[in-house]
GROMACS .gro file of C-alpha atoms in nm:
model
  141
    1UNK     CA    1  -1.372   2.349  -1.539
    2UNK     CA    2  -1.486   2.547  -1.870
    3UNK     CA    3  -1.329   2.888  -1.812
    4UNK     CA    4  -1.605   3.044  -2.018
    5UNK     CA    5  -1.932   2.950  -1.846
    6UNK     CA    6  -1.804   2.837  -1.417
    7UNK     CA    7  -1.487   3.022  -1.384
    8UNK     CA    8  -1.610   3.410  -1.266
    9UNK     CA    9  -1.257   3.534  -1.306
   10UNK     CA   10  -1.203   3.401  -1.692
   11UNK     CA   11  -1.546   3.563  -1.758
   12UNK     CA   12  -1.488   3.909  -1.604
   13UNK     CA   13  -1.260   4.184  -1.739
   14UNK     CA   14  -0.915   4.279  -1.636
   15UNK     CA   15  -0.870   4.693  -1.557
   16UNK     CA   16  -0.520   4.798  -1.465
   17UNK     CA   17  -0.468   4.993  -1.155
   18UNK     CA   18  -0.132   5.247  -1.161
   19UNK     CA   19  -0.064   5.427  -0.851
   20UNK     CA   20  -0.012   5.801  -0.831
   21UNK     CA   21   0.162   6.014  -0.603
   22UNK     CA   22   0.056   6.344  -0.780
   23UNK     CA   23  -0.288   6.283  -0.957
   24UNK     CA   24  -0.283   6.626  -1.129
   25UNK     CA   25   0.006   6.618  -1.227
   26UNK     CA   26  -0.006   6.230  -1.424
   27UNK     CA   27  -0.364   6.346  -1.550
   28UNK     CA   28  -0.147   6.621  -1.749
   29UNK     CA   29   0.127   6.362  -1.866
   30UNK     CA   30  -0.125   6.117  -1.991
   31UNK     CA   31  -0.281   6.442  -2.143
   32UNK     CA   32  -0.021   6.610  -2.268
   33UNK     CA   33   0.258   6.359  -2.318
   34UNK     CA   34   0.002   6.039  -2.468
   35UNK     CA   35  -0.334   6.209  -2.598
   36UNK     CA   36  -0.562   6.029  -2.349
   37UNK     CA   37  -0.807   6.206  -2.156
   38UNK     CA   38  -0.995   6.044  -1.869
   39UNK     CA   39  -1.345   5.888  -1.935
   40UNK     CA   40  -1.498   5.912  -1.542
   41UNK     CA   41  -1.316   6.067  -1.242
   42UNK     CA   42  -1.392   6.011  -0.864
   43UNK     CA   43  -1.206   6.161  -0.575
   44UNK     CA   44  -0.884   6.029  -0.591
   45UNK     CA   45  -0.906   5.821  -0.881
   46UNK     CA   46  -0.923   5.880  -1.301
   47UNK     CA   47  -1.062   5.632  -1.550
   48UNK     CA   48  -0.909   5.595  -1.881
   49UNK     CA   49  -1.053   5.365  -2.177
   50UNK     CA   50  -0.805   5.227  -2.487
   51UNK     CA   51  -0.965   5.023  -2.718
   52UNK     CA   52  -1.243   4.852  -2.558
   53UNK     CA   53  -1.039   4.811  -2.239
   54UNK     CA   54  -0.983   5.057  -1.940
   55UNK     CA   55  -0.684   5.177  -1.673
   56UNK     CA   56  -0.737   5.377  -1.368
   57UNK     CA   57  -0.467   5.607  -1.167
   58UNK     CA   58  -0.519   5.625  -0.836
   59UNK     CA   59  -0.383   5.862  -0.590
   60UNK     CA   60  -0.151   5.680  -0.353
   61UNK     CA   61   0.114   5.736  -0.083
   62UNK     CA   62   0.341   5.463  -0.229
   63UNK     CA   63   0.526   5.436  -0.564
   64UNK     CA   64   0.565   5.156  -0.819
   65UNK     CA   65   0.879   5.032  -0.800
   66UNK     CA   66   0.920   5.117  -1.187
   67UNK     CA   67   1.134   4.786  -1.276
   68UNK     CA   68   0.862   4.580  -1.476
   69UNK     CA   69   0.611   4.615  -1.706
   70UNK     CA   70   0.278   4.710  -1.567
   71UNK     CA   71   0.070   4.791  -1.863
   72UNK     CA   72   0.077   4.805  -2.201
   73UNK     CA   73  -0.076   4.899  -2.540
   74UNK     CA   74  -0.078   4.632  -2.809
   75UNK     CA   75  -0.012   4.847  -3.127
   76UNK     CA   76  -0.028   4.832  -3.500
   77UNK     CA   77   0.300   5.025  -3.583
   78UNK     CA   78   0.514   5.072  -3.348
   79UNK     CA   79   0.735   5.265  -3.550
   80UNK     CA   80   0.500   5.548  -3.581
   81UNK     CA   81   0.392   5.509  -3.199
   82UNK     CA   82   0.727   5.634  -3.100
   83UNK     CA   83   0.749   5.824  -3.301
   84UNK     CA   84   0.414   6.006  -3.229
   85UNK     CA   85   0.466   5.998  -2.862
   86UNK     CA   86   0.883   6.111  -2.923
   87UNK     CA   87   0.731   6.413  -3.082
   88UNK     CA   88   0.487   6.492  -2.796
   89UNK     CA   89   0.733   6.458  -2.515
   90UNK     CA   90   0.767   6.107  -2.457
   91UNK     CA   91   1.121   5.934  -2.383
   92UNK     CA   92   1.182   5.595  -2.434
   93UNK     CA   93   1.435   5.352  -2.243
   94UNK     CA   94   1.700   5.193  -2.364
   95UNK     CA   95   1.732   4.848  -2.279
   96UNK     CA   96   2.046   4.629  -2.295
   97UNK     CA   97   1.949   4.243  -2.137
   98UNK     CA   98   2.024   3.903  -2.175
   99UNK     CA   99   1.761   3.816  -2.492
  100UNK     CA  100   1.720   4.135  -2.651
  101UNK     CA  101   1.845   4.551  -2.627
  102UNK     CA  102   1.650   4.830  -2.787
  103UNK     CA  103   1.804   5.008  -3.058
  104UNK     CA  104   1.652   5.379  -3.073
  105UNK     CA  105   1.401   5.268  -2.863
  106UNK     CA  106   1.267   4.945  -2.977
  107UNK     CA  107   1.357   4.575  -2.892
  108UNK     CA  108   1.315   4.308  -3.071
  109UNK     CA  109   1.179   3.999  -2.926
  110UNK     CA  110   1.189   3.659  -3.045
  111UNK     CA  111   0.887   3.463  -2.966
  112UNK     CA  112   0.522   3.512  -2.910
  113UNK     CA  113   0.231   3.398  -2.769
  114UNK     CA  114   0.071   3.069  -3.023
  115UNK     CA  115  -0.301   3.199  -2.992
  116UNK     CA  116  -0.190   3.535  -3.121
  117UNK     CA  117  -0.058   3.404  -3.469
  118UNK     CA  118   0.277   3.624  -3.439
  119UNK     CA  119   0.671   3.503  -3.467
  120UNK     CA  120   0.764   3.787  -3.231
  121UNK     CA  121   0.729   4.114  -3.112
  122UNK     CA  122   0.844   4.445  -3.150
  123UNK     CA  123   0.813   4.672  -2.847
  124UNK     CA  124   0.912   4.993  -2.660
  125UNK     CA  125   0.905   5.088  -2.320
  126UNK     CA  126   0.820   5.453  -2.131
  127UNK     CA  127   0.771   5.588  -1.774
  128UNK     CA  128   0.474   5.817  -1.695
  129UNK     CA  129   0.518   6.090  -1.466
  130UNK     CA  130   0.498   5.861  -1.166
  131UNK     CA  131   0.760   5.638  -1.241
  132UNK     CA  132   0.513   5.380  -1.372
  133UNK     CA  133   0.665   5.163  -1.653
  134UNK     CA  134   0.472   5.137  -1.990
  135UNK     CA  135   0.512   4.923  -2.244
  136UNK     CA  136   0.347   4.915  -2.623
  137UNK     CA  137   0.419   4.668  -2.902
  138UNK     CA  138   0.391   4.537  -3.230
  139UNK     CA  139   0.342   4.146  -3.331
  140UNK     CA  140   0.546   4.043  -3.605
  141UNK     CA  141   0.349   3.816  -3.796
   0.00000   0.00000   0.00000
């Protein structure tokens, strides 16, 4: 099957869904704590958009369990990143697992996707104010 012209699932877009207990409070976090400010709001629910791409939080009665990844911002320097978010409230976990640990934040990861042209990755990860785990990261080319 070509996934670009038959398949209607390679041809659509993704959009990440993160649960919220408290939507007024994440709106402030992802305010406050990473800059973003939501494009479209419906009852229960706030749109975000990040370069070309787009989240939602919804209001929900259950919680992510917070041990995974479940979205994340490919970056250009994740050095300043950090530090950008460090400096607006932001705290970063410290990781310590078979393959890699963070050191001040940031892991280094051996190994990368082929079609991205990268060697590895350098990445850091952050919970919002719902317990929600974020990543972002750098490809080391």
């Amino acid at each position: 099957m070509n996934a670009d012209k038959e398949n209607i699932l390679a041809r659509g877009r993704v959009a990440t869904r993160l649960p919220a207990r408290d939507l007024d409070r994440a709106r402030r976090f992802y305010a406050e704590r990473l800059g973003l400010e939501p494009v479209d709001e419906r009852p229960g629910g706030l749109l975000y958009r990040c370069g070309g791409t787009e989240f939602a939080l919804f209001t929900s009665t259950g919680a992510s369990p917070g041990t995974f990844t479940q979205m994340g911002w490919e970056v250009d320097d994740v050095d300043t990143a950090v530090s950008e978010l460090r400096r607006r409230g932001v705290t970063f976990e410290e990781v310590d697992v078979p393959g890699f640990r963070t050191e001040d934040g940031i892991a280094a990861i051996d190994g990368h996707y082929p079609s991205k042209g990268a060697r590895g990755e350098r990445a850091a990860w952050f919970r919002d104010s719902e317990g929600n785990l974020l990543g972002i990261g750098e490809p080391v080319r």
